[in-house]
Short mmCIF file of C-alpha atoms in Angstrom, two decimals:
data_model
loop_
_atom_site.label_atom_id
_atom_site.label_comp_id
_atom_site.label_asym_id
_atom_site.label_seq_id
_atom_site.Cartn_x
_atom_site.Cartn_y
_atom_site.Cartn_z
CA MET A 75 20.19 130.38 42.50
CA VAL A 76 16.76 130.94 43.98
CA THR A 77 15.18 127.75 45.29
CA ILE A 78 11.55 127.54 46.28
CA ASP A 79 10.89 124.29 48.02
CA ASN A 80 7.38 123.04 48.73
CA VAL A 81 6.04 126.48 49.59
CA THR A 82 2.49 126.92 50.82
CA LYS A 83 0.85 130.24 51.56
CA ARG A 84 -2.45 130.58 53.34
CA TYR A 85 -4.22 133.76 54.30
CA PRO A 86 -6.77 134.04 57.06
CA THR A 87 -10.11 135.43 55.92
CA ARG A 88 -13.37 136.00 57.68
CA HIS A 89 -14.67 132.67 56.44
CA GLY A 90 -11.70 130.45 57.22
CA SER A 91 -8.27 130.40 55.67
CA ILE A 92 -7.69 130.30 51.93
CA THR A 93 -4.77 128.51 50.32
CA VAL A 94 -3.23 130.71 47.64
CA LEU A 95 -0.11 128.65 46.99
CA ASP A 96 -0.21 124.95 47.64
CA GLY A 97 3.17 123.24 47.85
CA ILE A 98 4.90 124.85 44.90
CA ASP A 99 8.50 124.35 43.76
CA LEU A 100 10.61 126.59 41.55
CA GLN A 101 14.29 126.91 40.79
CA VAL A 102 15.82 129.89 39.11
CA ALA A 103 19.44 129.66 38.02
CA PRO A 104 21.64 132.74 37.49
CA GLY A 105 20.74 134.44 34.21
CA GLU A 106 17.54 132.46 33.72
CA ARG A 107 14.33 134.31 32.79
CA ILE A 108 11.06 132.79 33.83
CA GLY A 109 7.54 133.94 33.15
CA ILE A 110 4.71 133.19 35.55
CA LEU A 111 1.30 132.89 33.90
CA GLY A 112 -2.01 132.86 35.68
CA ARG A 113 -5.41 134.46 35.79
CA ASN A 114 -6.33 137.36 38.05
CA GLY A 115 -6.20 136.22 41.64
CA ALA A 116 -4.22 133.07 40.84
CA GLY A 117 -1.52 134.12 43.33
CA LYS A 118 1.15 135.54 41.00
CA SER A 119 1.73 138.65 43.07
CA THR A 120 1.71 136.60 46.26
CA LEU A 121 4.45 134.47 44.77
CA ILE A 122 6.47 137.58 43.88
CA ARG A 123 6.03 138.94 47.41
CA LEU A 124 7.23 135.68 48.91
CA ILE A 125 10.28 135.52 46.65
CA SER A 126 11.10 139.14 47.45
CA GLY A 127 10.97 138.28 51.14
CA ALA A 128 8.32 140.88 51.97
CA GLU A 129 6.07 138.11 53.26
CA HIS A 130 6.90 134.72 54.69
CA PRO A 131 5.56 131.37 53.48
CA THR A 132 3.15 129.50 55.74
CA ALA A 133 5.16 126.34 55.08
CA GLY A 134 8.17 125.42 52.97
CA THR A 135 11.40 127.31 52.35
CA ILE A 136 12.74 129.90 49.97
CA LYS A 137 16.52 130.07 49.59
CA ARG A 138 18.14 133.03 47.93
CA ALA A 139 21.74 132.37 46.97
CA MET A 140 21.87 135.49 44.81
CA ARG A 141 20.86 139.08 45.31
CA VAL A 142 17.12 139.28 44.64
CA SER A 143 15.54 142.67 43.94
CA TRP A 144 12.42 144.16 45.40
CA PRO A 145 9.47 144.06 42.95
CA LEU A 146 10.64 146.21 40.06
CA ALA A 147 9.54 149.86 40.05
CA PHE A 148 7.49 149.35 43.18
CA ALA A 149 6.44 152.82 44.33
CA GLY A 150 4.67 151.91 47.56
CA GLY A 151 7.36 153.27 49.85
CA PHE A 152 6.92 156.76 48.46
CA GLN A 153 5.75 159.29 50.98
CA GLY A 154 4.47 162.71 49.93
CA SER A 155 6.75 164.87 52.04
CA LEU A 156 9.95 163.13 50.96
CA THR A 157 11.88 164.18 47.88
CA GLY A 158 13.13 161.90 45.14
CA LEU A 159 16.60 162.31 46.60
CA ASP A 160 15.37 161.32 50.09
CA ASN A 161 14.01 158.11 48.61
CA LEU A 162 17.28 157.42 46.83
CA ARG A 163 19.19 158.00 50.06
CA PHE A 164 16.87 155.68 51.94
CA ILE A 165 17.37 152.91 49.42
CA CYS A 166 21.12 153.37 49.32
CA ARG A 167 21.29 153.17 53.11
CA VAL A 168 19.12 150.07 53.25
CA TYR A 169 21.19 148.28 50.60
CA GLY A 170 24.54 149.61 51.77
CA ALA A 171 25.31 151.39 48.50
CA SER A 172 27.03 154.73 48.14
CA GLU A 173 24.54 157.38 47.11
CA GLU A 174 27.15 159.65 45.57
CA ASP A 175 27.58 157.52 42.45
CA LYS A 176 23.83 156.99 42.07
CA ILE A 177 22.49 160.53 42.20
CA GLY A 178 23.67 161.38 38.69
CA PHE A 179 22.27 158.20 37.20
CA VAL A 180 18.84 158.46 38.87
CA GLU A 181 18.51 162.16 38.06
CA GLU A 182 19.40 161.56 34.45
CA PHE A 183 17.45 158.35 33.92
CA SER A 184 14.26 159.51 35.61
CA GLU A 185 14.45 162.85 33.74
CA LEU A 186 13.36 164.56 36.94
CA GLY A 187 16.09 167.20 36.96
CA ARG A 188 15.58 169.69 39.76
CA PHE A 189 12.41 167.83 40.84
CA MET A 190 14.74 165.30 42.48
CA ARG A 191 14.90 167.84 45.30
CA GLU A 192 11.16 168.54 45.44
CA PRO A 193 8.69 166.61 47.60
CA LEU A 194 6.92 163.71 45.94
CA LYS A 195 3.52 165.26 46.42
CA THR A 196 4.41 167.68 43.63
CA TYR A 197 5.08 164.79 41.21
CA SER A 198 2.75 163.60 38.49
CA SER A 199 2.06 159.87 38.38
CA GLY A 200 4.42 159.58 35.41
CA MET A 201 7.20 161.25 37.38
CA ARG A 202 6.65 158.86 40.28
CA ALA A 203 6.77 155.90 37.96
CA ARG A 204 9.98 157.15 36.35
CA LEU A 205 11.59 157.67 39.75
CA ALA A 206 10.49 154.23 40.90
CA PHE A 207 12.00 152.59 37.86
CA ALA A 208 15.23 154.56 38.14
CA LEU A 209 15.57 153.60 41.81
CA SER A 210 15.15 149.94 40.89
CA MET A 211 18.05 150.32 38.49
CA ALA A 212 20.24 152.12 41.02
CA ILE A 213 20.99 149.03 43.08
CA GLU A 214 22.61 146.04 41.43
CA PHE A 215 20.83 142.70 41.71
CA ASP A 216 21.41 139.24 40.24
CA CYS A 217 17.71 138.47 39.99
CA PHE A 218 14.96 140.94 39.22
CA LEU A 219 11.35 140.44 40.23
CA ILE A 220 8.97 142.01 37.75
CA ASP A 221 5.30 142.29 38.58
CA GLU A 222 3.43 143.82 35.69
CA VAL A 223 5.01 147.25 35.62
CA ILE A 224 7.11 147.77 32.56
CA THR A 225 4.42 149.93 31.02
CA VAL A 226 5.38 153.27 32.54
CA GLY A 227 5.65 156.56 30.71
CA ASP A 228 5.56 157.34 27.02
CA ALA A 229 6.93 155.16 24.24
CA ARG A 230 10.36 156.77 24.40
CA PHE A 231 10.73 156.22 28.14
CA HIS A 232 9.33 152.76 27.69
CA GLU A 233 12.09 151.99 25.22
CA LYS A 234 14.68 153.44 27.58
CA CYS A 235 13.49 151.15 30.39
CA ARG A 236 13.58 148.17 28.06
CA ARG A 237 17.19 148.90 27.10
CA GLU A 238 18.28 149.50 30.69
CA LEU A 239 16.66 146.34 32.01
CA PHE A 240 16.78 143.77 29.25
CA GLU A 241 19.88 144.82 27.33
CA ARG A 242 22.23 146.29 29.89
CA ARG A 243 21.15 143.69 32.43
CA GLY A 244 20.80 140.91 29.92
CA ASP A 245 22.88 138.55 32.04
CA ARG A 246 20.63 138.74 35.11
CA ALA A 247 17.96 136.33 36.19
CA MET A 248 14.36 137.54 36.03
CA ILE A 249 11.06 136.29 37.35
CA MET A 250 8.29 137.98 35.45
CA VAL A 251 4.55 138.30 35.81
CA SER A 252 2.64 139.91 32.99
CA HIS A 253 -0.69 139.68 31.27
CA GLU A 254 0.94 140.86 28.07
CA GLN A 255 1.94 137.78 26.18
CA HIS A 256 4.48 139.51 23.99
CA ILE A 257 6.53 140.68 26.98
CA ILE A 258 6.84 137.17 28.34
CA LYS A 259 7.45 135.75 24.87
CA ASP A 260 10.10 138.34 24.07
CA HIS A 261 12.07 138.02 27.26
CA CYS A 262 11.54 134.66 28.93
CA SER A 263 13.20 131.37 28.12
CA ARG A 264 10.62 129.32 29.97
CA ALA A 265 7.35 129.80 31.80
CA SER A 266 5.24 128.25 34.52
CA VAL A 267 1.50 128.33 34.95
CA LEU A 268 -0.04 129.08 38.32
CA ARG A 269 -3.48 127.55 38.69
CA GLU A 270 -5.47 126.59 41.77
CA GLY A 271 -2.45 127.02 43.98
CA LYS A 272 -0.23 124.70 41.94
CA LEU A 273 2.70 125.78 39.80
CA GLN A 274 3.19 123.77 36.62
CA HIS A 275 6.47 124.11 34.74
CA PHE A 276 7.00 124.14 30.98
CA GLY A 277 10.27 123.93 29.12
CA ASP A 278 9.34 126.72 26.72
CA VAL A 279 7.03 129.71 26.73
CA ASP A 280 4.82 128.54 23.87
CA GLY A 281 4.09 125.27 25.62
CA ALA A 282 3.10 127.16 28.75
CA TYR A 283 0.79 129.43 26.79
CA SER A 284 -1.00 126.65 25.00
CA ALA A 285 -1.57 124.88 28.31
CA TYR A 286 -2.67 128.16 29.89
CA SER A 287 -5.16 129.17 27.22
CA GLY A 288 -6.33 125.61 26.61
CA ALA A 289 -7.55 125.29 30.19
CA MET B 320 28.91 131.81 62.88
CA THR B 321 30.14 134.94 64.66
CA ARG B 322 30.97 136.42 61.30
CA ALA B 323 27.48 135.80 59.93
CA LEU B 324 26.04 137.32 63.07
CA LEU B 325 28.21 140.42 62.75
CA HIS B 326 27.22 140.70 59.10
CA SER B 327 23.53 140.55 60.03
CA LEU B 328 24.05 143.05 62.80
CA GLY B 329 25.72 145.38 60.31
CA ILE B 330 22.71 145.15 57.98
CA GLN B 331 20.31 145.72 60.85
CA LEU B 332 22.13 148.84 62.05
CA ARG B 333 22.21 150.16 58.48
CA VAL B 334 18.47 149.59 58.08
CA ILE B 335 17.62 151.17 61.43
CA HIS B 336 19.75 154.18 60.51
CA ALA B 337 17.94 154.48 57.17
CA LEU B 338 14.53 154.25 58.85
CA LEU B 339 15.53 156.74 61.53
CA MET B 340 16.61 159.36 59.00
CA ARG B 341 13.46 158.78 56.99
CA GLU B 342 11.25 159.02 60.05
CA VAL B 343 12.84 162.31 61.11
CA LEU B 344 12.09 163.76 57.68
CA THR B 345 8.53 162.47 57.38
CA ARG B 346 7.66 163.56 60.92
CA TYR B 347 9.30 166.93 61.14
CA GLY B 348 9.99 167.87 57.54
CA ARG B 349 12.41 170.54 56.46
CA HIS B 350 10.36 173.59 57.32
CA ASN B 351 11.12 175.98 60.18
CA ILE B 352 13.26 174.20 62.79
CA GLY B 353 12.88 170.75 61.20
CA PHE B 354 14.33 167.88 63.21
CA LEU B 355 14.86 170.12 66.26
CA TRP B 356 11.16 169.49 66.95
CA LEU B 357 12.31 166.06 68.06
CA PHE B 358 13.27 167.51 71.42
CA VAL B 359 11.67 170.95 71.29
CA GLU B 360 8.23 169.35 71.36
CA PRO B 361 8.81 167.41 74.61
CA MET B 362 10.60 170.47 75.98
CA ILE B 363 7.51 172.60 75.47
CA PHE B 364 5.42 169.95 77.22
CA THR B 365 7.78 169.79 80.16
CA LEU B 366 8.07 173.57 80.37
CA GLY B 367 4.30 173.94 80.40
CA VAL B 368 3.86 171.34 83.10
CA THR B 369 6.70 172.85 85.13
CA ALA B 370 5.00 176.24 84.94
CA LEU B 371 1.64 174.74 85.96
CA TRP B 372 3.09 172.81 88.86
CA THR B 373 5.02 175.87 90.03
CA ILE B 374 1.89 178.00 90.02
CA THR B 375 -0.31 175.39 91.68
CA LYS B 376 2.47 174.14 93.99
CA SER B 377 1.68 170.56 93.01
CA ALA B 378 4.49 168.99 95.01
CA HIS B 379 2.51 169.77 98.10
CA GLY B 380 3.76 168.76 101.50
CA SER B 381 7.39 168.88 100.49
CA ASN B 382 10.20 171.34 100.52
CA LEU B 383 11.71 170.01 97.30
CA PRO B 384 12.55 172.61 94.65
CA ILE B 385 9.53 172.52 92.39
CA VAL B 386 11.29 173.17 89.07
CA ALA B 387 13.68 170.26 89.48
CA PHE B 388 10.83 168.10 90.73
CA ALA B 389 8.69 168.89 87.69
CA VAL B 390 11.50 168.52 85.16
CA THR B 391 12.56 165.12 86.50
CA GLY B 392 8.95 163.99 86.81
CA TYR B 393 7.46 165.09 83.54
CA SER B 394 10.51 164.20 81.45
CA SER B 395 10.15 160.67 82.83
CA VAL B 396 6.49 160.53 81.86
CA LEU B 397 7.29 161.58 78.31
CA LEU B 398 10.00 158.94 78.04
CA TRP B 399 7.91 155.89 78.96
CA ARG B 400 4.63 157.14 77.57
CA ASN B 401 5.67 158.30 74.10
CA MET B 402 7.36 155.03 73.20
CA PRO B 403 4.17 152.92 73.22
CA ALA B 404 2.26 155.81 71.62
CA ARG B 405 4.63 155.75 68.64
CA CYS B 406 4.63 151.96 68.32
CA ILE B 407 0.90 151.30 68.49
CA ASN B 408 -0.29 151.00 64.88
CA GLY B 409 3.26 151.93 63.96
CA LEU B 410 3.65 149.46 61.12
CA GLY B 411 0.83 150.79 58.96
CA PRO B 412 2.48 153.89 57.52
CA ASN B 413 5.75 152.01 56.97
CA GLN B 414 4.36 148.74 55.75
CA SER B 415 5.31 149.18 52.14
CA LEU B 416 8.96 149.53 53.16
CA LEU B 417 8.87 145.86 54.06
CA TYR B 418 9.14 145.15 50.34
CA HIS B 419 12.82 145.79 50.94
CA ARG B 420 13.65 142.41 52.38
CA ASN B 421 16.12 143.63 54.99
CA VAL B 422 13.57 145.98 56.48
CA ARG B 423 11.74 143.97 59.13
CA PRO B 424 8.96 145.10 61.48
CA LEU B 425 11.44 144.95 64.37
CA ASP B 426 13.60 147.55 62.61
CA ILE B 427 10.63 149.86 62.21
CA TYR B 428 9.82 149.57 65.91
CA ALA B 429 13.48 149.94 66.86
CA SER B 430 13.88 153.12 64.84
CA ARG B 431 10.75 154.63 66.37
CA LEU B 432 11.80 153.68 69.91
CA LEU B 433 15.27 155.04 69.35
CA LEU B 434 13.88 158.29 68.05
CA GLU B 435 11.66 158.71 71.10
CA ALA B 436 14.57 157.90 73.40
CA ILE B 437 16.79 160.45 71.67
CA GLY B 438 14.08 163.11 71.74
CA GLY B 439 13.11 162.54 75.36
CA THR B 440 16.70 162.36 76.57
CA THR B 441 17.78 165.46 74.69
CA SER B 442 14.80 167.39 76.03
CA PHE B 443 15.61 166.32 79.60
CA LEU B 444 19.28 167.21 79.21
CA VAL B 445 18.72 170.56 77.53
CA LEU B 446 16.09 171.65 80.06
CA SER B 447 18.22 170.55 83.02
CA LEU B 448 21.31 172.32 81.73
CA LEU B 449 19.26 175.41 80.93
CA PHE B 450 17.68 175.62 84.37
CA ILE B 451 20.95 174.83 86.12
CA GLY B 452 22.60 177.50 83.99
CA ILE B 453 20.14 180.21 85.01
CA GLY B 454 20.05 179.04 88.60
CA TRP B 455 16.47 177.68 88.75
CA MET B 456 17.80 174.20 89.48
CA GLU B 457 20.72 173.04 91.57
CA PRO B 458 23.19 170.70 89.88
CA PRO B 459 22.36 167.03 90.59
CA GLU B 460 24.07 165.12 93.36
CA ASP B 461 24.75 161.85 91.56
CA VAL B 462 24.65 161.85 87.77
CA LEU B 463 25.27 158.10 87.52
CA LYS B 464 22.16 157.29 89.52
CA ILE B 465 20.13 159.60 87.29
CA ALA B 466 21.55 157.86 84.23
CA LEU B 467 20.76 154.44 85.65
CA GLY B 468 17.18 155.42 86.51
CA TRP B 469 16.75 156.95 83.08
CA ILE B 470 18.16 153.95 81.22
CA LEU B 471 15.97 151.55 83.21
CA LEU B 472 12.94 153.67 82.45
CA ALA B 473 13.87 153.76 78.76
CA TRP B 474 14.24 149.97 78.73
CA PHE B 475 10.87 149.51 80.38
CA GLY B 476 9.27 152.01 77.99
CA ALA B 477 10.86 150.35 74.96
CA SER B 478 9.72 146.87 75.95
CA LEU B 479 6.23 148.16 76.69
CA GLY B 480 6.25 150.01 73.37
CA LEU B 481 7.34 147.00 71.36
CA PHE B 482 4.88 144.73 73.16
CA LEU B 483 1.87 147.01 72.71
CA GLY B 484 2.93 147.93 69.18
CA ALA B 485 3.13 144.30 68.07
CA LEU B 486 -0.04 143.47 69.98
CA SER B 487 -1.93 146.30 68.28
CA GLU B 488 -1.30 144.67 64.89
CA GLN B 489 -3.32 141.70 66.10
CA PHE B 490 -5.92 143.38 68.32
CA GLU B 491 -7.40 146.75 67.41
CA LEU B 492 -8.50 147.05 71.00
CA VAL B 493 -4.96 147.94 72.09
CA GLU B 494 -5.13 151.32 70.42
CA LYS B 495 -8.47 152.13 72.00
CA ILE B 496 -7.36 151.12 75.47
CA TRP B 497 -3.92 152.73 75.45
CA GLY B 498 -5.35 156.28 75.48
CA PRO B 499 -7.25 155.99 78.76
CA MET B 500 -4.61 153.63 80.21
CA SER B 501 -1.72 156.02 79.66
CA TYR B 502 -3.80 158.88 81.02
CA LEU B 503 -4.80 156.96 84.13
CA THR B 504 -1.35 155.55 84.88
CA PHE B 505 0.30 158.96 84.63
CA PRO B 506 -0.62 160.00 88.20
CA LEU B 507 0.47 156.56 89.41
CA SER B 508 3.85 156.65 87.69
CA GLY B 509 5.69 158.54 90.39
CA ALA B 510 6.01 161.76 88.43
CA MET B 511 3.96 163.84 90.85
CA PHE B 512 4.95 162.34 94.20
CA MET B 513 7.68 160.67 96.17
CA VAL B 514 6.70 157.29 97.60
CA ASP B 515 7.92 158.46 100.99
CA TRP B 516 5.08 161.04 101.20
CA LEU B 517 2.36 158.40 100.92
CA PRO B 518 0.65 156.25 103.55
CA PRO B 519 2.20 152.75 103.84
CA ALA B 520 -0.79 151.02 102.24
CA ALA B 521 -0.48 153.17 99.12
CA GLN B 522 3.29 152.70 99.05
CA GLU B 523 2.90 148.96 98.95
CA VAL B 524 0.54 149.10 95.98
CA LEU B 525 2.46 151.73 94.03
CA LEU B 526 5.73 149.86 94.30
CA TYR B 527 4.24 147.32 91.90
CA VAL B 528 4.39 150.03 89.22
CA PRO B 529 7.79 149.70 87.49
CA MET B 530 7.99 153.37 86.51
CA VAL B 531 7.80 154.42 90.14
CA HIS B 532 11.09 152.65 90.95
CA CYS B 533 12.88 154.35 88.06
CA VAL B 534 11.64 157.81 88.97
CA GLU B 535 12.55 157.27 92.64
CA LEU B 536 16.05 156.23 91.65
CA LEU B 537 16.36 159.19 89.32
CA ARG B 538 15.21 161.59 92.01
CA GLU B 539 17.57 160.12 94.57
CA GLY B 540 20.31 160.81 92.08
CA TYR B 541 19.07 164.34 91.66
CA PHE B 542 18.19 165.38 95.18
CA GLY B 543 20.46 163.02 97.10
CA SER B 544 19.95 163.15 100.84
CA MET B 545 17.03 165.59 100.50
CA VAL B 546 14.73 162.68 99.69
CA ARG B 547 14.16 159.19 100.92
CA ALA B 548 13.73 157.03 97.82
CA TYR B 549 12.14 153.62 97.54
CA TYR B 550 13.25 151.44 94.70
CA ASP B 551 14.25 147.94 93.75
CA ILE B 552 16.44 147.78 90.66
CA GLY B 553 16.07 144.00 90.52
CA TYR B 554 12.31 144.36 90.25
CA VAL B 555 12.48 146.77 87.31
CA VAL B 556 15.06 144.61 85.55
CA ALA B 557 12.90 141.50 86.03
CA VAL B 558 9.73 143.20 84.77
CA SER B 559 11.47 144.73 81.77
CA ALA B 560 13.23 141.48 80.89
CA VAL B 561 9.99 139.49 80.95
CA LEU B 562 8.17 142.19 79.03
CA SER B 563 10.98 142.34 76.45
CA LEU B 564 10.71 138.60 75.88
CA LEU B 565 6.95 138.77 75.50
CA ALA B 566 7.37 141.74 73.17
CA LEU B 567 9.89 139.96 70.95
CA ALA B 568 7.70 136.86 70.81
CA GLN B 569 4.68 138.90 69.80
CA GLU B 570 6.73 140.85 67.26
CA ARG B 571 7.89 137.60 65.70
CA ARG B 572 4.37 136.26 65.56
CA VAL B 573 3.09 139.39 63.88
CA SER B 574 6.06 139.63 61.57
CA ARG B 575 5.60 136.08 60.28
CA GLY B 576 1.92 136.44 59.65
CA LEU B 577 2.06 139.91 58.14
CA VAL B 578 -0.08 140.44 55.04
CA LEU B 579 0.99 143.33 52.82
CA GLU B 580 -1.33 145.22 50.53
#
């Protein structure tokens, strides 16, 4: 269970503080898949960052009673002089996983082959994206945070990611942000709309979309 | 309660280890001697300064062996001075790692401080053993006193590093001021003199500088009865403890308000 209780997030700016999230609540049960809808700048990514624990709320609490992932396929920690393998090792150490059983999977899934042992600065953006996705799949989580990234690589790789995430991990909870309606509609059982700092919940995705586009 | 604490401690050690290994790779890479630069770099510094001081006879007015004087002095400078240097603006390049929830700013600082401590200590040890081996330095009189002085200096350096590092996230000024500050405090840090050589008025002022006490203690350990050392362990402990508290408070403040890209 992930429980977000009355969470507010404000950021200081040069002309006073802005309230991005204003007392929002959200509960995610194990196995539940929830879409978050909202326009650009509505605070969707802020919400994902708060749930992931990368940032702290200004007020309110977030309880994580299951293992929550980092934002899926996030490639920000990549540093040019490190190899793909270095990044895998780092992640395994941080999450207390054994790297031995993961190397084969990541090498195979990312299709990097011997590039696993080359520095990241020699990678194309597609290779980085494939590595990032493979690393996200290397550690087991009960709840995945997905911020607009399932569109990496060509159609075949795309399909592979879809199988790995949505089929093989079909029993996991997911919190998903996407501007592509069909992704949310295909994979989420319910959705919430983020607007002017408030999060409004809907029992089904279609209801959320009609409220979202009607406004 | 204890169990939860041990569990958290386990995670923290794991994370610091991960960051440490990553830092070694990103800083020194795999080319030529790789991670050995960690202590070869400070060794080159210390060697250069030792050579300079030997040529210019910088420990003027004393009959202390110059090589040992320079090695103990300059190694100390590197220890307390590199820690803040690595912590100031230290979060920036590692900020995106904070997306992994268990990686906290404190872990990033801790790994950097630990790395500096390991590098500085190894450099000091290797140089001392080398010079003792070839007869340029006499073996020290009291190793425990040296260790105590060194550990106190490392504690002071670490608390200063964490404090200035966390402060630099809030005030850009810290970075600008640290350069001249570290340069100006170097001659006051006790590396180039013994307090005993100075006029009483200067002694009184310089004994407010925490580093001076550590270096005096370290040198008493090294030279024993050849020197008359002035130090107050209680003073260094008090200063470092207060600074550590301030540092942790500032780190917490910065950590809570951190805005990621």
